[in-house]
mmCIF file of N, CA and C in Angstrom:
data_model
loop_
_atom_site.group_PDB
_atom_site.id
_atom_site.type_symbol
_atom_site.label_atom_id
_atom_site.label_comp_id
_atom_site.label_asym_id
_atom_site.label_seq_id
_atom_site.Cartn_x
_atom_site.Cartn_y
_atom_site.Cartn_z
ATOM 1 N N MET D 750 1.157 -1.087 -0.194
ATOM 2 C CA MET D 750 -0.043 0.297 -0.161
ATOM 3 C C MET D 750 0.734 1.279 0.147
ATOM 4 N N SER D 751 0.265 2.099 -0.588
ATOM 5 C CA SER D 751 1.393 3.711 -0.651
ATOM 6 C C SER D 751 0.484 4.805 -0.481
ATOM 7 N N GLY D 752 1.247 5.656 0.250
ATOM 8 C CA GLY D 752 0.133 7.171 -0.124
ATOM 9 C C GLY D 752 -0.803 6.818 0.998
ATOM 10 N N ASN D 753 -1.645 7.415 1.014
ATOM 11 C CA ASN D 753 -2.626 7.700 1.728
ATOM 12 C C ASN D 753 -4.404 6.723 1.408
ATOM 13 N N SER D 754 -3.524 5.494 0.960
ATOM 14 C CA SER D 754 -5.006 4.751 0.924
ATOM 15 C C SER D 754 -4.906 3.324 1.959
ATOM 16 N N LYS D 755 -6.334 2.850 2.110
ATOM 17 C CA LYS D 755 -6.714 2.634 3.049
ATOM 18 C C LYS D 755 -7.154 0.895 2.748
ATOM 19 N N ARG D 756 -6.618 0.709 3.809
ATOM 20 C CA ARG D 756 -7.388 -0.906 4.188
ATOM 21 C C ARG D 756 -9.200 -0.649 4.964
ATOM 22 N N VAL D 757 -9.848 -0.946 4.076
ATOM 23 C CA VAL D 757 -11.212 -1.442 4.535
ATOM 24 C C VAL D 757 -11.628 -2.285 4.149
ATOM 25 N N LEU D 758 -12.502 -2.376 4.991
ATOM 26 C CA LEU D 758 -13.909 -3.638 5.493
ATOM 27 C C LEU D 758 -15.107 -2.921 5.298
ATOM 28 N N SER D 759 -15.705 -3.361 4.315
ATOM 29 C CA SER D 759 -16.798 -3.183 4.173
ATOM 30 C C SER D 759 -18.389 -4.516 4.193
ATOM 31 N N MET D 760 -19.094 -3.858 5.608
ATOM 32 C CA MET D 760 -20.159 -4.951 6.124
ATOM 33 C C MET D 760 -21.449 -4.244 6.400
ATOM 34 N N THR D 761 -22.631 -4.644 5.733
ATOM 35 C CA THR D 761 -24.303 -4.380 6.196
ATOM 36 C C THR D 761 -23.720 -4.335 7.475
ATOM 37 N N LEU D 762 -25.022 -4.060 8.428
ATOM 38 C CA LEU D 762 -25.859 -4.566 9.647
ATOM 39 C C LEU D 762 -27.058 -4.408 9.849
ATOM 40 N N HIS D 763 -28.291 -5.154 10.720
ATOM 41 C CA HIS D 763 -29.269 -4.685 11.016
ATOM 42 C C HIS D 763 -29.642 -3.364 11.705
ATOM 43 N N ARG D 764 -30.494 -2.850 12.214
ATOM 44 C CA ARG D 764 -30.746 -1.358 12.468
ATOM 45 C C ARG D 764 -29.876 -1.783 14.160
ATOM 46 N N LYS D 765 -30.600 -2.469 15.031
ATOM 47 C CA LYS D 765 -30.307 -3.357 16.434
ATOM 48 C C LYS D 765 -28.664 -2.540 16.080
ATOM 49 N N TRP D 766 -27.933 -3.587 15.604
ATOM 50 C CA TRP D 766 -26.722 -3.624 15.593
ATOM 51 C C TRP D 766 -25.320 -2.329 15.390
ATOM 52 N N PHE D 767 -26.312 -1.933 14.349
ATOM 53 C CA PHE D 767 -25.868 -0.341 13.874
ATOM 54 C C PHE D 767 -25.761 0.814 15.084
ATOM 55 N N ASP D 768 -26.663 0.693 15.514
ATOM 56 C CA ASP D 768 -27.450 2.032 16.542
ATOM 57 C C ASP D 768 -26.017 1.779 17.954
ATOM 58 N N ALA D 769 -26.384 0.002 18.146
ATOM 59 C CA ALA D 769 -25.329 -0.190 19.463
ATOM 60 C C ALA D 769 -23.768 0.251 18.683
ATOM 61 N N ILE D 770 -23.551 -0.236 17.759
ATOM 62 C CA ILE D 770 -21.716 0.264 17.609
ATOM 63 C C ILE D 770 -21.890 2.093 17.131
ATOM 64 N N ALA D 771 -22.208 3.077 17.141
ATOM 65 C CA ALA D 771 -23.421 3.814 16.344
ATOM 66 C C ALA D 771 -22.980 4.508 18.603
ATOM 67 N N LYS D 772 -23.931 4.228 19.058
ATOM 68 C CA LYS D 772 -23.177 4.906 20.367
ATOM 69 C C LYS D 772 -22.449 4.695 21.246
ATOM 70 N N GLY D 773 -21.447 3.627 21.116
ATOM 71 C CA GLY D 773 -20.454 3.643 21.455
ATOM 72 C C GLY D 773 -20.446 1.974 22.686
ATOM 73 N N LYS D 774 -22.039 1.457 22.416
ATOM 74 C CA LYS D 774 -22.126 -0.038 22.971
ATOM 75 C C LYS D 774 -21.450 -1.119 22.769
ATOM 76 N N LYS D 775 -21.735 -1.205 21.716
ATOM 77 C CA LYS D 775 -20.972 -2.634 21.217
ATOM 78 C C LYS D 775 -20.156 -2.227 20.582
ATOM 79 N N LYS D 776 -18.633 -2.786 20.565
ATOM 80 C CA LYS D 776 -17.414 -3.066 20.401
ATOM 81 C C LYS D 776 -16.481 -3.699 19.574
ATOM 82 N N LYS D 777 -17.727 -4.674 19.542
ATOM 83 C CA LYS D 777 -17.255 -5.885 18.502
ATOM 84 C C LYS D 777 -18.030 -6.841 17.815
ATOM 85 N N GLU D 778 -17.575 -6.819 16.489
ATOM 86 C CA GLU D 778 -18.992 -7.585 15.223
ATOM 87 C C GLU D 778 -18.457 -8.732 15.552
ATOM 88 N N TYR D 779 -19.032 -10.006 15.032
ATOM 89 C CA TYR D 779 -19.480 -10.636 15.049
ATOM 90 C C TYR D 779 -19.495 -11.908 13.889
ATOM 91 N N ARG D 780 -18.851 -11.865 12.894
ATOM 92 C CA ARG D 780 -19.443 -13.032 11.935
ATOM 93 C C ARG D 780 -18.745 -14.739 11.811
ATOM 94 N N ASP D 781 -19.163 -15.737 11.901
ATOM 95 C CA ASP D 781 -19.099 -16.934 11.293
ATOM 96 C C ASP D 781 -18.285 -17.141 10.406
ATOM 97 N N SER D 782 -17.282 -18.227 10.673
ATOM 98 C CA SER D 782 -16.239 -18.767 10.729
ATOM 99 C C SER D 782 -16.376 -19.473 9.601
ATOM 100 N N LYS D 783 -16.531 -18.601 8.182
ATOM 101 C CA LYS D 783 -16.630 -19.527 6.948
ATOM 102 C C LYS D 783 -15.922 -19.027 5.983
ATOM 103 N N ASP D 784 -16.109 -19.911 5.327
ATOM 104 C CA ASP D 784 -14.721 -19.068 4.043
ATOM 105 C C ASP D 784 -15.224 -17.595 3.135
ATOM 106 N N TYR D 785 -16.327 -17.753 3.633
ATOM 107 C CA TYR D 785 -16.377 -16.101 2.200
ATOM 108 C C TYR D 785 -16.068 -14.948 3.455
ATOM 109 N N TRP D 786 -16.302 -15.046 4.976
ATOM 110 C CA TRP D 786 -15.155 -13.636 5.981
ATOM 111 C C TRP D 786 -13.420 -13.953 5.724
ATOM 112 N N LEU D 787 -13.543 -15.588 5.931
ATOM 113 C CA LEU D 787 -11.941 -16.001 6.276
ATOM 114 C C LEU D 787 -11.076 -15.075 5.082
ATOM 115 N N LYS D 788 -11.243 -15.693 3.436
ATOM 116 C CA LYS D 788 -11.615 -15.537 2.999
ATOM 117 C C LYS D 788 -10.736 -13.603 2.812
ATOM 118 N N ARG D 789 -11.272 -12.779 3.478
ATOM 119 C CA ARG D 789 -11.267 -11.512 4.132
ATOM 120 C C ARG D 789 -10.785 -11.224 4.807
ATOM 121 N N PHE D 790 -10.532 -11.862 6.518
ATOM 122 C CA PHE D 790 -9.347 -11.968 7.282
ATOM 123 C C PHE D 790 -8.178 -12.178 7.413
ATOM 124 N N PHE D 791 -8.640 -13.290 6.416
ATOM 125 C CA PHE D 791 -6.935 -14.121 5.875
ATOM 126 C C PHE D 791 -6.143 -13.941 4.980
ATOM 127 N N ASP D 792 -5.028 -14.051 4.373
ATOM 128 C CA ASP D 792 -4.260 -13.870 3.085
ATOM 129 C C ASP D 792 -4.270 -15.168 2.115
ATOM 130 N N PRO D 793 -3.787 -15.800 1.852
ATOM 131 C CA PRO D 793 -3.554 -16.546 0.670
ATOM 132 C C PRO D 793 -2.110 -17.586 1.713
ATOM 133 N N GLU D 794 -1.225 -16.531 2.805
ATOM 134 C CA GLU D 794 -0.815 -18.070 2.947
ATOM 135 C C GLU D 794 -0.770 -17.665 4.593
ATOM 136 N N GLY D 795 -2.613 -17.505 4.765
ATOM 137 C CA GLY D 795 -2.940 -17.401 6.357
ATOM 138 C C GLY D 795 -2.900 -16.486 7.419
ATOM 139 N N ARG D 796 -1.892 -15.336 7.459
ATOM 140 C CA ARG D 796 -1.682 -14.132 7.314
ATOM 141 C C ARG D 796 -2.745 -14.004 8.130
ATOM 142 N N LEU D 797 -2.757 -12.726 8.814
ATOM 143 C CA LEU D 797 -4.167 -11.610 8.993
ATOM 144 C C LEU D 797 -3.899 -10.854 8.786
ATOM 145 N N ILE D 798 -5.214 -10.563 7.695
ATOM 146 C CA ILE D 798 -5.032 -8.974 6.994
ATOM 147 C C ILE D 798 -5.084 -8.039 7.698
ATOM 148 N N LYS D 799 -4.779 -6.851 7.998
ATOM 149 C CA LYS D 799 -4.987 -5.889 8.797
ATOM 150 C C LYS D 799 -5.986 -4.434 7.977
ATOM 151 N N TYR D 800 -6.629 -3.912 8.053
ATOM 152 C CA TYR D 800 -7.048 -3.459 8.028
ATOM 153 C C TYR D 800 -7.010 -1.786 8.154
ATOM 154 N N ASP D 801 -7.706 -0.432 8.190
ATOM 155 C CA ASP D 801 -7.495 0.391 8.633
ATOM 156 C C ASP D 801 -9.102 1.122 9.796
ATOM 157 N N GLU D 802 -9.826 0.407 8.840
ATOM 158 C CA GLU D 802 -11.300 1.012 8.736
ATOM 159 C C GLU D 802 -12.466 -0.219 8.883
ATOM 160 N N VAL D 803 -13.078 0.463 9.303
ATOM 161 C CA VAL D 803 -14.332 -0.712 8.560
ATOM 162 C C VAL D 803 -15.850 0.076 8.626
ATOM 163 N N HIS D 804 -16.662 -0.152 7.349
ATOM 164 C CA HIS D 804 -16.648 0.585 6.851
ATOM 165 C C HIS D 804 -18.755 0.190 6.907
ATOM 166 N N PHE D 805 -19.749 0.020 8.259
ATOM 167 C CA PHE D 805 -20.820 -0.346 8.237
ATOM 168 C C PHE D 805 -22.082 0.000 7.612
ATOM 169 N N LYS D 806 -22.668 -0.612 6.574
ATOM 170 C CA LYS D 806 -23.594 0.119 6.817
ATOM 171 C C LYS D 806 -25.082 -0.516 6.371
ATOM 172 N N ASN D 807 -26.339 -0.161 7.447
ATOM 173 C CA ASN D 807 -27.779 -0.239 7.200
ATOM 174 C C ASN D 807 -28.899 -0.691 6.402
ATOM 175 N N GLY D 808 -28.704 -1.301 5.151
ATOM 176 C CA GLY D 808 -28.632 -1.514 3.864
ATOM 177 C C GLY D 808 -28.434 -0.914 3.077
ATOM 178 N N TYR D 809 -28.554 -1.497 1.930
ATOM 179 C CA TYR D 809 -27.746 -0.433 0.313
ATOM 180 C C TYR D 809 -28.322 0.504 -0.546
ATOM 181 N N SER D 810 -29.070 1.093 -0.091
ATOM 182 C CA SER D 810 -29.995 2.294 -0.501
ATOM 183 C C SER D 810 -28.628 2.907 -1.350
ATOM 184 N N PRO D 811 -28.768 4.268 -1.717
ATOM 185 C CA PRO D 811 -27.491 5.181 -1.376
ATOM 186 C C PRO D 811 -27.637 6.584 -0.426
ATOM 187 N N GLU D 812 -28.684 6.105 0.381
ATOM 188 C CA GLU D 812 -29.197 7.294 1.535
ATOM 189 C C GLU D 812 -28.805 6.473 2.742
ATOM 190 N N ALA D 813 -28.204 5.200 2.874
ATOM 191 C CA ALA D 813 -29.152 4.432 4.082
ATOM 192 C C ALA D 813 -27.964 4.605 5.155
ATOM 193 N N PRO D 814 -28.529 4.183 6.174
ATOM 194 C CA PRO D 814 -27.343 4.868 7.197
ATOM 195 C C PRO D 814 -25.867 4.673 6.409
ATOM 196 N N PHE D 815 -24.784 4.481 7.169
ATOM 197 C CA PHE D 815 -23.020 4.527 6.743
ATOM 198 C C PHE D 815 -22.323 5.219 7.740
ATOM 199 N N MET D 816 -21.662 4.205 8.204
ATOM 200 C CA MET D 816 -20.641 4.833 9.419
ATOM 201 C C MET D 816 -19.148 4.007 9.027
ATOM 202 N N ARG D 817 -18.005 4.775 9.739
ATOM 203 C CA ARG D 817 -16.334 4.439 9.741
ATOM 204 C C ARG D 817 -16.044 4.354 11.226
ATOM 205 N N VAL D 818 -15.315 2.853 11.945
ATOM 206 C CA VAL D 818 -15.152 2.894 12.354
ATOM 207 C C VAL D 818 -13.236 2.412 12.295
ATOM 208 N N GLU D 819 -12.764 3.151 13.453
ATOM 209 C CA GLU D 819 -11.669 2.115 13.486
ATOM 210 C C GLU D 819 -11.104 0.146 14.011
ATOM 211 N N TRP D 820 -10.633 -0.140 12.664
ATOM 212 C CA TRP D 820 -10.073 -1.470 13.167
ATOM 213 C C TRP D 820 -9.251 -2.166 13.976
ATOM 214 N N LEU D 821 -9.312 -2.429 14.582
ATOM 215 C CA LEU D 821 -8.152 -2.819 16.614
ATOM 216 C C LEU D 821 -8.085 -4.206 16.297
ATOM 217 N N GLY D 822 -8.930 -5.180 15.407
ATOM 218 C CA GLY D 822 -7.593 -5.962 15.057
ATOM 219 C C GLY D 822 -8.829 -7.322 15.068
ATOM 220 N N MET D 823 -8.696 -8.592 15.387
ATOM 221 C CA MET D 823 -9.690 -10.098 14.577
ATOM 222 C C MET D 823 -9.301 -10.787 15.278
ATOM 223 N N LYS D 824 -10.200 -11.830 16.486
ATOM 224 C CA LYS D 824 -9.036 -13.205 16.353
ATOM 225 C C LYS D 824 -10.838 -13.861 16.447
ATOM 226 N N LYS D 825 -10.593 -14.566 16.382
ATOM 227 C CA LYS D 825 -10.975 -16.504 16.094
ATOM 228 C C LYS D 825 -11.656 -16.638 17.410
ATOM 229 N N ILE D 826 -13.144 -16.663 17.936
ATOM 230 C CA ILE D 826 -13.160 -17.553 19.397
ATOM 231 C C ILE D 826 -14.263 -18.634 19.373
ATOM 232 N N THR D 827 -14.717 -18.661 20.073
ATOM 233 C CA THR D 827 -15.811 -19.980 20.160
ATOM 234 C C THR D 827 -16.391 -19.437 21.153
ATOM 235 N N VAL D 828 -17.673 -19.340 21.039
ATOM 236 C CA VAL D 828 -18.744 -18.744 21.104
ATOM 237 C C VAL D 828 -20.014 -19.850 20.676
ATOM 238 N N GLU D 829 -20.812 -20.242 22.115
ATOM 239 C CA GLU D 829 -22.154 -21.712 21.918
ATOM 240 C C GLU D 829 -21.386 -22.758 21.412
ATOM 241 N N GLY D 830 -19.865 -23.184 21.044
ATOM 242 C CA GLY D 830 -19.294 -24.435 19.979
ATOM 243 C C GLY D 830 -19.495 -23.833 19.229
ATOM 244 N N SER D 831 -19.561 -22.890 18.619
ATOM 245 C CA SER D 831 -19.034 -22.357 17.088
ATOM 246 C C SER D 831 -17.803 -21.096 17.050
ATOM 247 N N GLU D 832 -17.415 -21.649 16.131
ATOM 248 C CA GLU D 832 -15.642 -20.847 15.588
ATOM 249 C C GLU D 832 -16.437 -19.489 15.045
ATOM 250 N N VAL D 833 -15.920 -18.515 15.599
ATOM 251 C CA VAL D 833 -16.457 -17.365 14.920
ATOM 252 C C VAL D 833 -15.163 -16.101 14.577
ATOM 253 N N CYS D 834 -15.558 -14.963 14.113
ATOM 254 C CA CYS D 834 -14.456 -14.038 13.898
ATOM 255 C C CYS D 834 -15.024 -13.185 14.685
ATOM 256 N N ALA D 835 -14.341 -12.259 15.639
ATOM 257 C CA ALA D 835 -15.151 -11.211 16.160
ATOM 258 C C ALA D 835 -13.547 -9.720 16.334
ATOM 259 N N ILE D 836 -14.277 -9.891 15.489
ATOM 260 C CA ILE D 836 -13.787 -7.829 15.752
ATOM 261 C C ILE D 836 -14.023 -7.164 15.568
ATOM 262 N N GLN D 837 -12.553 -6.836 17.011
ATOM 263 C CA GLN D 837 -12.524 -5.735 17.790
ATOM 264 C C GLN D 837 -12.702 -3.956 17.311
ATOM 265 N N LEU D 838 -14.100 -3.777 17.527
ATOM 266 C CA LEU D 838 -14.022 -2.309 16.779
ATOM 267 C C LEU D 838 -13.244 -0.661 17.709
ATOM 268 N N GLY D 839 -12.339 -0.090 17.190
ATOM 269 C CA GLY D 839 -12.210 0.977 18.036
ATOM 270 C C GLY D 839 -13.142 2.175 17.735
ATOM 271 N N ASN D 840 -12.777 4.094 17.854
ATOM 272 C CA ASN D 840 -13.713 4.588 18.032
ATOM 273 C C ASN D 840 -14.391 4.612 16.782
ATOM 274 N N VAL D 841 -15.643 5.090 16.512
ATOM 275 C CA VAL D 841 -16.532 6.121 15.789
ATOM 276 C C VAL D 841 -15.822 7.020 15.408
ATOM 277 N N LEU D 842 -15.637 7.179 13.713
ATOM 278 C CA LEU D 842 -14.373 8.153 13.012
ATOM 279 C C LEU D 842 -15.938 9.378 12.260
ATOM 280 N N GLU D 843 -16.702 8.841 11.596
ATOM 281 C CA GLU D 843 -17.709 9.184 11.241
ATOM 282 C C GLU D 843 -18.650 8.726 10.876
ATOM 283 N N ILE D 844 -20.092 8.672 11.207
ATOM 284 C CA ILE D 844 -21.851 8.522 10.706
ATOM 285 C C ILE D 844 -22.305 9.903 10.200
ATOM 286 N N LEU D 845 -23.101 9.332 8.845
ATOM 287 C CA LEU D 845 -23.827 10.057 7.641
ATOM 288 C C LEU D 845 -25.484 9.035 7.701
ATOM 289 N N ASN D 846 -26.645 9.947 6.899
ATOM 290 C CA ASN D 846 -27.333 9.781 7.262
ATOM 291 C C ASN D 846 -27.979 8.984 8.627
ATOM 292 N N TRP D 847 -27.849 9.083 9.310
ATOM 293 C CA TRP D 847 -27.941 7.964 10.659
ATOM 294 C C TRP D 847 -28.856 9.417 11.395
ATOM 295 N N LYS D 848 -30.032 9.328 12.137
ATOM 296 C CA LYS D 848 -30.802 10.022 12.223
ATOM 297 C C LYS D 848 -30.900 9.936 13.890
ATOM 298 N N GLY D 849 -30.389 8.862 14.561
ATOM 299 C CA GLY D 849 -30.377 8.319 16.252
ATOM 300 C C GLY D 849 -30.796 7.087 15.601
ATOM 301 N N PRO D 850 -30.770 6.061 17.658
ATOM 302 C CA PRO D 850 -31.681 5.108 17.320
ATOM 303 C C PRO D 850 -32.993 5.084 17.054
ATOM 304 N N ALA D 851 -32.737 4.269 16.179
ATOM 305 C CA ALA D 851 -34.397 3.458 15.918
ATOM 306 C C ALA D 851 -35.353 3.206 17.430
ATOM 307 N N ALA D 852 -36.401 3.669 17.083
ATOM 308 C CA ALA D 852 -37.669 4.007 18.256
ATOM 309 C C ALA D 852 -37.944 2.602 18.819
#
């Protein structure tokens, strides 16, 4: 990587989880330890890919709520007998098109 280019992981979230991260109450996001996600977290040699930011959207429209959050790392953990990828989140850097938590 050169210059000011950042490595970004993009994800969609349900409103409940988007709101919790935006309010600073949720500091980890979990994804199943499946090929789809493992290819995004590990390079072909099995090394963890380090991202700069995680970009979350709550929906797919151009006007959907959007948030930039610091990436602090990821590790595999076991939750209720299943292996998952736990993404550690840092500070919320920016929020767009969000009018606050759902009622």
